[in-house]
Each structure stands twice: as structure tokens, then as C-alpha cells.
mmCIF file of C-alpha atoms and ligand atoms in Angstrom:
data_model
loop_
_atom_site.group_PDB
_atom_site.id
_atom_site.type_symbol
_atom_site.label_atom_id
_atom_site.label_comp_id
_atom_site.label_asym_id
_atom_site.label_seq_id
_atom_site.Cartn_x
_atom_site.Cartn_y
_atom_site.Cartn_z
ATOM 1 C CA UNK F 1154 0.000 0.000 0.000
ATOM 2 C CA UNK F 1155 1.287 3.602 -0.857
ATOM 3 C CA UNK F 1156 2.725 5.679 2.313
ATOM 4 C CA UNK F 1157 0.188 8.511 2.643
ATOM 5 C CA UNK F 1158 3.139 11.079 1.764
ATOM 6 C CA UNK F 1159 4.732 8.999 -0.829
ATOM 7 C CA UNK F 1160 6.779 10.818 -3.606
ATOM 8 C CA UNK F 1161 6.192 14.008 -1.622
ATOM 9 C CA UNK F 1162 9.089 16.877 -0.920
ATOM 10 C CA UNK F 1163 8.168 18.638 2.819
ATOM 11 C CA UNK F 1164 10.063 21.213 4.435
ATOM 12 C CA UNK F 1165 9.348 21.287 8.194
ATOM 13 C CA UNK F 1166 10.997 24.618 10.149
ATOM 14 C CA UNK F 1167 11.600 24.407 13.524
ATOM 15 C CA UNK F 1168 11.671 20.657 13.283
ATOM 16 C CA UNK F 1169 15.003 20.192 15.294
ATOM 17 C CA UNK F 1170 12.889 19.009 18.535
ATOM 18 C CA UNK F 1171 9.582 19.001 19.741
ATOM 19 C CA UNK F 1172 6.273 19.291 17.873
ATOM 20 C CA UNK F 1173 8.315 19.977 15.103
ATOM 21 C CA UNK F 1174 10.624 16.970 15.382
ATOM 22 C CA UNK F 1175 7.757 14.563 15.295
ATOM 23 C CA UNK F 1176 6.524 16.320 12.223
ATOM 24 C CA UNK F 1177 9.638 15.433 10.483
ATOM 25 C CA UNK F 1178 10.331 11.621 11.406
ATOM 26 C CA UNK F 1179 6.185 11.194 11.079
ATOM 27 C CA UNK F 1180 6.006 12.648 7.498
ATOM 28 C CA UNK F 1181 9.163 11.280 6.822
ATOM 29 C CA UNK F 1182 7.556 7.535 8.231
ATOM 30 C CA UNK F 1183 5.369 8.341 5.577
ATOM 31 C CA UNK F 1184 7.062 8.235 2.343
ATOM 32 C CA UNK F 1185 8.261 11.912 2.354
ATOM 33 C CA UNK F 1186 11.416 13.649 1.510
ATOM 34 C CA UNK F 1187 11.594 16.084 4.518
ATOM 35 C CA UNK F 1188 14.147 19.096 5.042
ATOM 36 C CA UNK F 1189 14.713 19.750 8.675
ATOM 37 C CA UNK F 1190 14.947 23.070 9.244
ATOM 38 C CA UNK F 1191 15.957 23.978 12.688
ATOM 39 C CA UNK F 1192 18.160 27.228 14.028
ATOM 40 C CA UNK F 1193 19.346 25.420 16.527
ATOM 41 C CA UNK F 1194 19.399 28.329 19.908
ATOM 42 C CA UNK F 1195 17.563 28.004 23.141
ATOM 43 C CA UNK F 1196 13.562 28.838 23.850
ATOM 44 C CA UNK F 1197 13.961 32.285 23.826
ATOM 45 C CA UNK F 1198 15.204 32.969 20.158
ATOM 46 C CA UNK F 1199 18.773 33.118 21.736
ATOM 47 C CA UNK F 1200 22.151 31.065 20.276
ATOM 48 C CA UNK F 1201 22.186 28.842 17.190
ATOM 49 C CA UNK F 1202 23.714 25.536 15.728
ATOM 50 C CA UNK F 1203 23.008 22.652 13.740
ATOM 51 C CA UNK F 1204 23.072 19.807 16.414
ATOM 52 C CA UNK F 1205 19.091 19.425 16.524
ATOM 53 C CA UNK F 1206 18.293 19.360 13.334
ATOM 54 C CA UNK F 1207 21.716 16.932 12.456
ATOM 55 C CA UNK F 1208 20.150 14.871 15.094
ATOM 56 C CA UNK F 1209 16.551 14.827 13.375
ATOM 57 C CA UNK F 1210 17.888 13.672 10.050
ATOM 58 C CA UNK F 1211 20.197 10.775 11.613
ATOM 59 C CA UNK F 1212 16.981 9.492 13.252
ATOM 60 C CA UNK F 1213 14.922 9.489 10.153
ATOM 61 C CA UNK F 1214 17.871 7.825 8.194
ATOM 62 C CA UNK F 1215 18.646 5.489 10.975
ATOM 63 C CA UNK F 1216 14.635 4.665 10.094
ATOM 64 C CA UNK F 1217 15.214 4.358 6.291
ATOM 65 C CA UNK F 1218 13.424 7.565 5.563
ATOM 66 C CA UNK F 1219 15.113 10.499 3.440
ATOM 67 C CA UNK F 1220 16.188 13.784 4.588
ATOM 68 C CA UNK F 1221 18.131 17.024 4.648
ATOM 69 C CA UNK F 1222 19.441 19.572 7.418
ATOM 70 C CA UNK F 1223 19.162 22.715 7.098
ATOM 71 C CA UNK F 1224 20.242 26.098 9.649
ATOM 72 C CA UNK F 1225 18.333 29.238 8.950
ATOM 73 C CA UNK F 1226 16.409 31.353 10.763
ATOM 74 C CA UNK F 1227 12.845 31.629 9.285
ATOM 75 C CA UNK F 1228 12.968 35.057 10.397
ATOM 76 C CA UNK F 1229 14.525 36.436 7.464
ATOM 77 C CA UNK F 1230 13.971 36.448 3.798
ATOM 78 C CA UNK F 1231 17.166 35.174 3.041
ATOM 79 C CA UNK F 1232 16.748 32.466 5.300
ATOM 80 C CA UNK F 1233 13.523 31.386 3.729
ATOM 81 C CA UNK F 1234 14.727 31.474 0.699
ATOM 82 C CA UNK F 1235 17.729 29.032 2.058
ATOM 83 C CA UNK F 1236 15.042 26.674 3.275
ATOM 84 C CA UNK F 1237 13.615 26.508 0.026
ATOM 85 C CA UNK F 1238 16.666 26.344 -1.881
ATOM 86 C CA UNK F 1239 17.454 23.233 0.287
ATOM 87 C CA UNK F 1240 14.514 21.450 -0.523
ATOM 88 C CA UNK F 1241 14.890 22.668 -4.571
ATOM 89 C CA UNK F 1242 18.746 21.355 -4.316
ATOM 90 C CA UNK F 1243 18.327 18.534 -2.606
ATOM 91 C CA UNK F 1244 15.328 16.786 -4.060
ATOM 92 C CA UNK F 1245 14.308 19.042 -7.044
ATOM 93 C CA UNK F 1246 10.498 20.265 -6.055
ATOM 94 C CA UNK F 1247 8.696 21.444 -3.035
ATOM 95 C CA UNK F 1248 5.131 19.729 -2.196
ATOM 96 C CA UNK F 1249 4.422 20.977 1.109
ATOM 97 C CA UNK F 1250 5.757 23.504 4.056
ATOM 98 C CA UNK F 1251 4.318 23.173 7.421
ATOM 99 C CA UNK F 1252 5.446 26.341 9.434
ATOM 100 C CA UNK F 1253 6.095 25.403 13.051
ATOM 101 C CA UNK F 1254 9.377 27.207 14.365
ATOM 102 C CA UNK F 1255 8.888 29.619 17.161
ATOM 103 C CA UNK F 1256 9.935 30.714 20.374
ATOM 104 C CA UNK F 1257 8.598 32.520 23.723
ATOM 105 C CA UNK F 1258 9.189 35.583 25.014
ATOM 106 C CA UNK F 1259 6.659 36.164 27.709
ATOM 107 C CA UNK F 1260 6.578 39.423 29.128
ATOM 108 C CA UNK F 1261 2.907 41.809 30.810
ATOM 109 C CA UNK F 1262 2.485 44.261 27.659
ATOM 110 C CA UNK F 1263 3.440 46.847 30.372
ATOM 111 C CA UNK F 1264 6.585 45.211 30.937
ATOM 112 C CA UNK F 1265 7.691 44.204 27.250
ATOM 113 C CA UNK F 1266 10.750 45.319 26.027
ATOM 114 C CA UNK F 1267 11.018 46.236 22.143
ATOM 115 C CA UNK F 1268 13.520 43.210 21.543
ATOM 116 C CA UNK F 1269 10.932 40.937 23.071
ATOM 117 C CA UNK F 1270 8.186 42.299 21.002
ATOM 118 C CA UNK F 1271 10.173 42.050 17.567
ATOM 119 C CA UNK F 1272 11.609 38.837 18.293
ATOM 120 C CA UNK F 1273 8.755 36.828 18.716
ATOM 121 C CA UNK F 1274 6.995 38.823 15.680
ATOM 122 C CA UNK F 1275 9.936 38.114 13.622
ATOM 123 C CA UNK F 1276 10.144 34.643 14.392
ATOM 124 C CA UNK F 1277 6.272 33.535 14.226
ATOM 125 C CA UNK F 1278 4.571 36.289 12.158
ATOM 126 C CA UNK F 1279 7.081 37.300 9.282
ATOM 127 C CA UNK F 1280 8.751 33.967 9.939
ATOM 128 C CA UNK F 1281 5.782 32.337 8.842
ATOM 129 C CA UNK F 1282 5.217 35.106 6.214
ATOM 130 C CA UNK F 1283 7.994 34.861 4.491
ATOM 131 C CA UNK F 1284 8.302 31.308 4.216
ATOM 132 C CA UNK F 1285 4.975 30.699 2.664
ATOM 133 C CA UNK F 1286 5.769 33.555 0.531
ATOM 134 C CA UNK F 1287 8.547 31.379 -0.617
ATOM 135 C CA UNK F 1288 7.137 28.244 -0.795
ATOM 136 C CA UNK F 1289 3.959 29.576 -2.472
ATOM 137 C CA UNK F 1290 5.894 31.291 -5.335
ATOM 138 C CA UNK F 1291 7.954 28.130 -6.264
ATOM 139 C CA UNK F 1292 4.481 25.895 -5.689
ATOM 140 C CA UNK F 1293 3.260 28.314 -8.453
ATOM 141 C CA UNK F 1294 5.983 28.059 -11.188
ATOM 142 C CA UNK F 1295 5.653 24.423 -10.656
ATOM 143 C CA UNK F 1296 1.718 24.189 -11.287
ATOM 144 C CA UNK F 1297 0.709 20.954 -9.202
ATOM 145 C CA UNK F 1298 -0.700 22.393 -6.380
ATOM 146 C CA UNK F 1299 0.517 21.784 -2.977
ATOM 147 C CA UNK F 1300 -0.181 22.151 0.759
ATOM 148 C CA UNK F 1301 1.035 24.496 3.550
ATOM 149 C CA UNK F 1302 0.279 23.953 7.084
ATOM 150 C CA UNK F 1303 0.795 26.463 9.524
ATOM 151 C CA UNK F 1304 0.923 26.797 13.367
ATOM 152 C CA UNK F 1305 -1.334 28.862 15.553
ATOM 153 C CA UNK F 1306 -2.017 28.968 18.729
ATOM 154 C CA UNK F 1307 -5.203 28.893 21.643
ATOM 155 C CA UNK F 1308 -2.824 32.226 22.668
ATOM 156 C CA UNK F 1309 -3.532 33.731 19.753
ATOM 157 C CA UNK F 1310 -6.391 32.729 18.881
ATOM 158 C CA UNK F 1311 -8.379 33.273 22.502
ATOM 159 C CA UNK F 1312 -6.335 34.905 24.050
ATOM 160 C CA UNK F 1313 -3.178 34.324 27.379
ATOM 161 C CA UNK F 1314 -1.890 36.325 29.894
ATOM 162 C CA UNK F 1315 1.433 37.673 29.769
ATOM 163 C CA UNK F 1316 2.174 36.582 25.890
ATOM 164 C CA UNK F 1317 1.029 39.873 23.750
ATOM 165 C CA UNK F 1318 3.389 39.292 21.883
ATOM 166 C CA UNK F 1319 2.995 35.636 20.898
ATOM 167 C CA UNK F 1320 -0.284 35.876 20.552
ATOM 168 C CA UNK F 1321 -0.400 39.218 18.276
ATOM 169 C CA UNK F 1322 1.941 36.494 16.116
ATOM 170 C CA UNK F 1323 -0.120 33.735 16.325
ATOM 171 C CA UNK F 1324 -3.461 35.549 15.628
ATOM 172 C CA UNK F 1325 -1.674 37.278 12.805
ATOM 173 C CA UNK F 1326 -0.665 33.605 11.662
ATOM 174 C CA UNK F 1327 -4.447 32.802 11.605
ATOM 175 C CA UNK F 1328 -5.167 35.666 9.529
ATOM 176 C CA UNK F 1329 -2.457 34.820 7.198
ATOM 177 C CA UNK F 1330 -3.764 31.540 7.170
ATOM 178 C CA UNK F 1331 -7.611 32.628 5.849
ATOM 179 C CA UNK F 1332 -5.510 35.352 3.240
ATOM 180 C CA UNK F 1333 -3.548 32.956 1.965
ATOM 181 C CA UNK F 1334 -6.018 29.994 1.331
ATOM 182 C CA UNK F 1335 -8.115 32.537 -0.668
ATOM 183 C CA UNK F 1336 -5.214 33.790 -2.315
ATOM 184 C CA UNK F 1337 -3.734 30.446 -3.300
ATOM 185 C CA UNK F 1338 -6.817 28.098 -4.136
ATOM 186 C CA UNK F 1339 -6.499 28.994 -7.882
ATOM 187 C CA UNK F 1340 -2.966 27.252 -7.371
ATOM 188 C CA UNK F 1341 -4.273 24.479 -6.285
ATOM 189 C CA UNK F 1342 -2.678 24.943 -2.902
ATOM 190 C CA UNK F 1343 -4.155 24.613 0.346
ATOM 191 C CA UNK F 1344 -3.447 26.512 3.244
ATOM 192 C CA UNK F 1345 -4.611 25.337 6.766
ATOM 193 C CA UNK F 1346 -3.311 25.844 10.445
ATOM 194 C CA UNK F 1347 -2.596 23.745 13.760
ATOM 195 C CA UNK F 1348 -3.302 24.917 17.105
ATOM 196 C CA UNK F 1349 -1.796 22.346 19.247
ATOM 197 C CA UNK F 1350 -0.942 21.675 23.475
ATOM 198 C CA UNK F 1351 1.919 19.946 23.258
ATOM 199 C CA UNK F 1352 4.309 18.919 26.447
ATOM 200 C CA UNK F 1353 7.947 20.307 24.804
ATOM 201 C CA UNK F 1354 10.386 22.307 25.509
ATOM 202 C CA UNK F 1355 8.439 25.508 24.853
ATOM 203 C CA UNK F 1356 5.619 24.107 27.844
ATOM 204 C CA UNK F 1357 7.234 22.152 29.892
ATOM 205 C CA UNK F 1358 7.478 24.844 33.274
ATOM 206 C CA UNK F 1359 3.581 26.195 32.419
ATOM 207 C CA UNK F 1360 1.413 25.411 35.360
ATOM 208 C CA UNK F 1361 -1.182 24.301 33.110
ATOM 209 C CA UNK F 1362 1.600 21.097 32.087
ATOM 210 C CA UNK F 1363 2.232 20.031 35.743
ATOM 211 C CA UNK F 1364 1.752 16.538 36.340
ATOM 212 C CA UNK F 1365 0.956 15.959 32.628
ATOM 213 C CA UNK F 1366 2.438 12.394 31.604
ATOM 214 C CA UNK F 1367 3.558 12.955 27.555
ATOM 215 C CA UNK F 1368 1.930 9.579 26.509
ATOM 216 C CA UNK F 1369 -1.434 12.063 27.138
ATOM 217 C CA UNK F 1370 -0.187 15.433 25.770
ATOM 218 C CA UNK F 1371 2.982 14.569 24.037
ATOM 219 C CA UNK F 1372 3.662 15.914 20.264
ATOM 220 C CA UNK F 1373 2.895 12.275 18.882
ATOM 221 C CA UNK F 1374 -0.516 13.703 18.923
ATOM 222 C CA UNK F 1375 0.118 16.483 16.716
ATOM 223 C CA UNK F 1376 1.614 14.944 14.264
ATOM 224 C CA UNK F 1377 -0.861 12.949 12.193
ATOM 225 C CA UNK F 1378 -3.289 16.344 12.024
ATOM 226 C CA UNK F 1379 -0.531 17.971 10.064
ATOM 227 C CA UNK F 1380 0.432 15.197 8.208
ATOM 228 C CA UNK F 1381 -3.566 14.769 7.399
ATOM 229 C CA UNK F 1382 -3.289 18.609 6.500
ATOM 230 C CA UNK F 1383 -0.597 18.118 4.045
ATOM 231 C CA UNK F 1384 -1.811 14.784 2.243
ATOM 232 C CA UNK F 1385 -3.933 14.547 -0.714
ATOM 233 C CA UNK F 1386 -6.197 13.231 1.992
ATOM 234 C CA UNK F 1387 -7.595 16.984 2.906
ATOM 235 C CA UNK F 1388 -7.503 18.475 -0.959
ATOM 236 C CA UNK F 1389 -10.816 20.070 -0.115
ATOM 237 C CA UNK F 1390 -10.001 21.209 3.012
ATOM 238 C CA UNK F 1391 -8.327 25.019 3.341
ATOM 239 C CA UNK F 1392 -8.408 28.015 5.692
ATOM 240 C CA UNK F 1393 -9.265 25.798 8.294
ATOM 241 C CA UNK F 1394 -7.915 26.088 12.227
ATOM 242 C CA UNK F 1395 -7.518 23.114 14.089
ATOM 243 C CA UNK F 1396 -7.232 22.634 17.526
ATOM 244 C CA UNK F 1397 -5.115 19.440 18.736
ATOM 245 C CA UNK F 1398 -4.850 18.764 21.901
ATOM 246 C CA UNK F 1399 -4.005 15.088 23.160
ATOM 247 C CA UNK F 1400 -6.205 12.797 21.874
ATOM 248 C CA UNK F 1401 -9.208 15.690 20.847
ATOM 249 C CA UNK F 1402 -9.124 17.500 17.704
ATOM 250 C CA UNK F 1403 -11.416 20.023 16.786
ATOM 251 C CA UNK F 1404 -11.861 23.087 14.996
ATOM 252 C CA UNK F 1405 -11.585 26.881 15.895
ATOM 253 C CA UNK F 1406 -14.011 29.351 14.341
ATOM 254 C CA UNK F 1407 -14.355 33.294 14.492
ATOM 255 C CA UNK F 1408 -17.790 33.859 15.295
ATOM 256 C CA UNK F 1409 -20.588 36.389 14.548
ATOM 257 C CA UNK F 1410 -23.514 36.558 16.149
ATOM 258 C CA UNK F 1411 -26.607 37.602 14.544
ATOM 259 C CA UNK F 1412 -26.685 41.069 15.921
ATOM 260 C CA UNK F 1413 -29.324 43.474 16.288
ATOM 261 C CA UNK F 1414 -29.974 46.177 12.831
ATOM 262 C CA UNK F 1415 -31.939 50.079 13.587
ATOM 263 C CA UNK F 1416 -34.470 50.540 10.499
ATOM 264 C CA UNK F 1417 -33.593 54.253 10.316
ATOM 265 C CA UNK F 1418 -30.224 56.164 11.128
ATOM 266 C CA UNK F 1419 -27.094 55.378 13.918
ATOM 267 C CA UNK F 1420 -27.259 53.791 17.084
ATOM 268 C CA UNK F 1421 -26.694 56.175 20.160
ATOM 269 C CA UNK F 1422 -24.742 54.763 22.973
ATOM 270 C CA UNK F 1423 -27.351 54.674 25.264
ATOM 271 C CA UNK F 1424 -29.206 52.238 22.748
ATOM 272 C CA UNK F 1425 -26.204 49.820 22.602
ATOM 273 C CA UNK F 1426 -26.037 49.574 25.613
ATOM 274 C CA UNK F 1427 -29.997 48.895 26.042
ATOM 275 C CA UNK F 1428 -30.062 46.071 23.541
ATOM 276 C CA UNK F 1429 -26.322 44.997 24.052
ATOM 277 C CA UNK F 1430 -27.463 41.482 25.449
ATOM 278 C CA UNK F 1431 -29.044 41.139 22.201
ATOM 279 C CA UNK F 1432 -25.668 42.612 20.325
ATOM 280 C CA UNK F 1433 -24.021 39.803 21.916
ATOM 281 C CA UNK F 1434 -26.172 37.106 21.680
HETATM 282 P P1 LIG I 714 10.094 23.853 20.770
HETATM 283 O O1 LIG I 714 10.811 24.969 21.425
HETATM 284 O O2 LIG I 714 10.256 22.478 21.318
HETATM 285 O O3 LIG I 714 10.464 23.780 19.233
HETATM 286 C C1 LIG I 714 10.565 24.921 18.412
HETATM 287 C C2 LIG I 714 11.721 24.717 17.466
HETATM 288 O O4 LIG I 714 11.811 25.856 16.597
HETATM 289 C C3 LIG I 714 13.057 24.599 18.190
HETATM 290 O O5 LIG I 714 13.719 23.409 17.819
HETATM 291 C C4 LIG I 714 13.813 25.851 17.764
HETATM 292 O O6 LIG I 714 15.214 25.661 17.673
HETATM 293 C C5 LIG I 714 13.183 26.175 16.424
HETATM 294 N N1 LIG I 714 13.338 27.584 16.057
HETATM 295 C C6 LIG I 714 13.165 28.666 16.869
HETATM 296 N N2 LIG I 714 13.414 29.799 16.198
HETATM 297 C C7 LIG I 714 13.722 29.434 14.926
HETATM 298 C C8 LIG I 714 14.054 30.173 13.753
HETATM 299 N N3 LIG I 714 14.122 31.507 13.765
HETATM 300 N N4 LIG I 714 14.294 29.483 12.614
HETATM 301 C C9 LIG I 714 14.242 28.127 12.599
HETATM 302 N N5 LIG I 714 13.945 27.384 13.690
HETATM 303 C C10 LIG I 714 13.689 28.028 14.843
HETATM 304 O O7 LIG I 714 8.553 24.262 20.754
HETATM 305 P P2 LIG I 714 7.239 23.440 20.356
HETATM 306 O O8 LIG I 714 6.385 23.367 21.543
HETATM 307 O O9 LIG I 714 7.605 22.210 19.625
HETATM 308 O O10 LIG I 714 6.538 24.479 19.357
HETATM 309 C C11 LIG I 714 6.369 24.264 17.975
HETATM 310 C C12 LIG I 714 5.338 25.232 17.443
HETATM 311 O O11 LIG I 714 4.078 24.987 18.063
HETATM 312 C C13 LIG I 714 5.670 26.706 17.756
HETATM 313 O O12 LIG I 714 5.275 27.506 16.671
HETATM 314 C C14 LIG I 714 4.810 27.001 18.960
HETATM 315 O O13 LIG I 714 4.546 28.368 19.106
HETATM 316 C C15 LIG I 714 3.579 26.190 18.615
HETATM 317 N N6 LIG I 714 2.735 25.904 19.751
HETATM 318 C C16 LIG I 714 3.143 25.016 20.702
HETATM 319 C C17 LIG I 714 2.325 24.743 21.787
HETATM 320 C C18 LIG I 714 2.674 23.712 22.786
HETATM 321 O O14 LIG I 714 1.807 23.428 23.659
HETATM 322 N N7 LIG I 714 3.868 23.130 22.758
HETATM 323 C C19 LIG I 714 1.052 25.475 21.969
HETATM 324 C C20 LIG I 714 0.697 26.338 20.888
HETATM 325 C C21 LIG I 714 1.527 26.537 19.830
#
């Protein structure tokens, strides 16, 4: 029986450990060509080197699978053009780019420095940005189609103390997300978006993670939603956000309520705030 990624090229950022990690040796346990891209520094967007993602590709040898390292930083337009040009070099095509890299920088907004704030932008937002950018242009020139799968976050998406900057990036990757699947559905690529709870690296001191065993909220539960995502399994399925968490998956929806309309003229204040339980409804 075919692998459900056969014959397919994926590039992977971030994929040097957690969530990411078990992207790569997944999708590569699946038949695809992966490049492992992975910075290589600490939690906090600080240091770099090429030991994680080295390490990813040995594994996914070591299981027969086929892969490629590669160093840069998302964050940059060179370096997503690096990523790409590893995938192009190495195996001659690009099917799919799931977008998971990131880092944390959690800080009150009161208390946020600038570096903090541009850091985590640069690395989740524009990272993201500019790799789909990438990705997108060479999925066009090549006219098959093709999948990207980004990464969002419950942060973003509903909201955490203490991570305004994170979650301005990850609510800006869900917006990129519903752009670009309208954008790029006349290529025939799809663009969807993770939200996962994962115990990594990145979690593993939150209070919300204490006492949680990884069989229940480890990354190995992430990993077939993306992979899903990015097969010709979910061709009909774009600007989607879902949720993983453990063993649930769901979806994540912006919501509008059926509101209340004025037959003649503006609403005054005093109005709204009359019929607001019906605004809000
Ligand atoms: P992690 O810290 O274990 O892995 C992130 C990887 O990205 C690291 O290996 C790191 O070296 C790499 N990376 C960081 N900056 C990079 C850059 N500029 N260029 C290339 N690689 C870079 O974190 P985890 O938990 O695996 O997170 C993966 C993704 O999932 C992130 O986007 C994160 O925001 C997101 N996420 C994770 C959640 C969780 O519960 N673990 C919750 C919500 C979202």
C-alpha cells in the first residue's frame, strides 16, 4: 500500500525538537522527503547551531526515511529562501511547508521590552510570512498544487496572559492563514493551520503542564493532524484552524452573532447599551 506522503518533498521549520521533530520523522515515516529546518538556539530565540536538526535527520535515516538539514532562521527572507533552496537542491520540487518554528518571550504588555516584542513577531509572524511567501511562489511556477500547514495557537487565537506578543503572532498567523487559502486556491494549494498543546520544551514549566504524563499530551498527537493537512487526503479542506490537543481535535471558528440592525439612522450609545445582550447574543 502507498505511504500517505509517498513521492512528496516537505520542508518542516523548527523541526530540530519538539512538535516539530515529530513532524519530520512522522512525514518522513510516511514516504516523504523532509528538510529539517531547525536554528538550533535556546527557547527564547537566543544562540544557534546545527546539532538538533543533524540529530533529526540521523533518526529518520537510521529509520530508512530520506532527509536534509538545514540552519536558517525563518525570520529572514534570506533564510527562507535558504530553506527553500534546500529542498529545490536537494530533491528538485517542493510539495508541502508546514510552518512550526517559534519561540517565547513572555513578558505583561506593560513590561515588554522592544527586543521581546520584535523577536517573537519576527520569528512567528514574518517567519511564517515569508516562508509561505517562498514556498507559495515556487508551488506556483511548478503548477501541481501543494499544501502548507501552519501553526497557531489557543494564545492567539483566545487569548493568554502575559504573551502579547505571541499571541499578536499567532493571531496574525491565523489571519495569514484565511488570506492565503483565498489567495492560493487557484494554485491548487491549500493553506490550513494547527493549534496544538503539546508537552515540549516551549511548555514544559507552564502550570497548566504540571503533572501531565507525555503519553497524554505529548507531540505524537500532533503529528498525524498535520500530516492529514498536508496529504492529498484533505484536498478540499483550506483556511481551516484546528485545535489538537491530546487525543481531541477540533476546529476553531471566528464567530458572529446575529446582531441586532436600527431601520432608520445610527445607534446612540445609550441604545447599545440597552439592547447589548441582544448585540451579543
Ligand atoms: P520547541 O521549542 O520544542 O520547538 C521549536 C523549534 O523551533 C526549536 O527546535 C527551535 O530551535 C526552532 N526555532 C526557533 N526559532 C527558529 C528560527 N528563527 N528558525 C528556525 N527554527 C527556529 O517548541 P514546540 O512546543 O515544539 O513548538 C512548535 C510550534 O508549536 C511553535 O510555533 C509554537 O509556538 C507552537 N505551539 C506550541 C504549543 C505547545 O503546547 N507546545 C502550543 C501552541 C503553539
Amino acid at each position: 500500500m502507498a505511504k500517505l506522503l509517498e513521492g512528496k518533498v516537505a520542508i518542516v521549520t523548527g523541526a530540530g525538537g519538539g512538535i516539530g521533530r515529530e513532524h519530520a520523522l512522522y512525514f518522513a515515516k510516511e514516504g516523504a522527503k523532509v528538510v529539517v529546518n531547525d536554528l538550533g538556539g535556546d527557547r527564547h530565540g537566543g544562540g544557534k547551531g546545527g546539532e538538533l536538526a543533524d540529530k533529526t535527520v540521523a533518526d529518520i535515516k537510521a529509520a530508512g526515511g530520506e532527509a536534509v538539514a538545514n540552519y536558517d532562521s525563518v525570520s529572514t527572507r534570506e533564510g527562507a529562501d535558504g530553506i527553500l533552496w534546500s529542498a529545490l537542491s536537494k530533491f528538485g520540487k517542493v510539495d508541502v511547508l508546514v510552518n512550526n518554528a517559534g519561540i517565547l518571550r513572555d513578558r505583561t504588555i506593560v513590561n515588554m521590552s522592544d527586543q521581546d516584542l520584535n523577536l517573537v513577531l519576527d520569528v512567528h509572524l514574518k517567519g511564517t510570512f515569508f516562508c509561505m511567501q517562498a514556498v507559495a511562489r515556487q508551488l506556483k511556477v511548478q503548477g501541481k498544487g501543494g499544501r502548507i500547514v501552519n501553526t497557531s495557537s489557543l494564545s492567539g487565537l483566545i487569548g493568554n496572559f502575559g504573551q502579547g506578543n505571541y499571541a499578536a503572532a499567532k493571531g496574525g498567523i491565523y489571519s495569514l492563514t484565511r488570506v492565503a487559502a483565498l489567495e492560493f486556491a487557484k494554485m491548487g494549494v491549500t493553506v490550513n493551520a494547527i493549534a496544538p498543546v503539546a508537552l515540549t520544551r516551549m511548555t514544559e514549566d507552564l502550570p497548566m503542564m504540571k503533572g501531565v504524563k507525555a503519553d497524554d499530551l505529548g507531540p505524537q498527537h500532533i503529528s498525524p493532524v498535520a500530516a492529514f493537512l498536508a496529504s492529498d487526503l484533505a484536498a478540499e479542506i483550506t483556511g481551516q484552524i484546528v485545535g489538537v490537543q491530546g487525543s481531541k481535535v477540533f476546529l476553531y471558528r471566528m464567530e458572529e452573532t446575529p446582531g441586532v440592525s436600527k431601520d432608520k439612522g445610527a445607534w446612540t450609545p445609550a441604545e447599545i447599551k440597552e439592547r447589548w445582550a441582544e448585540i451579543t447574543r
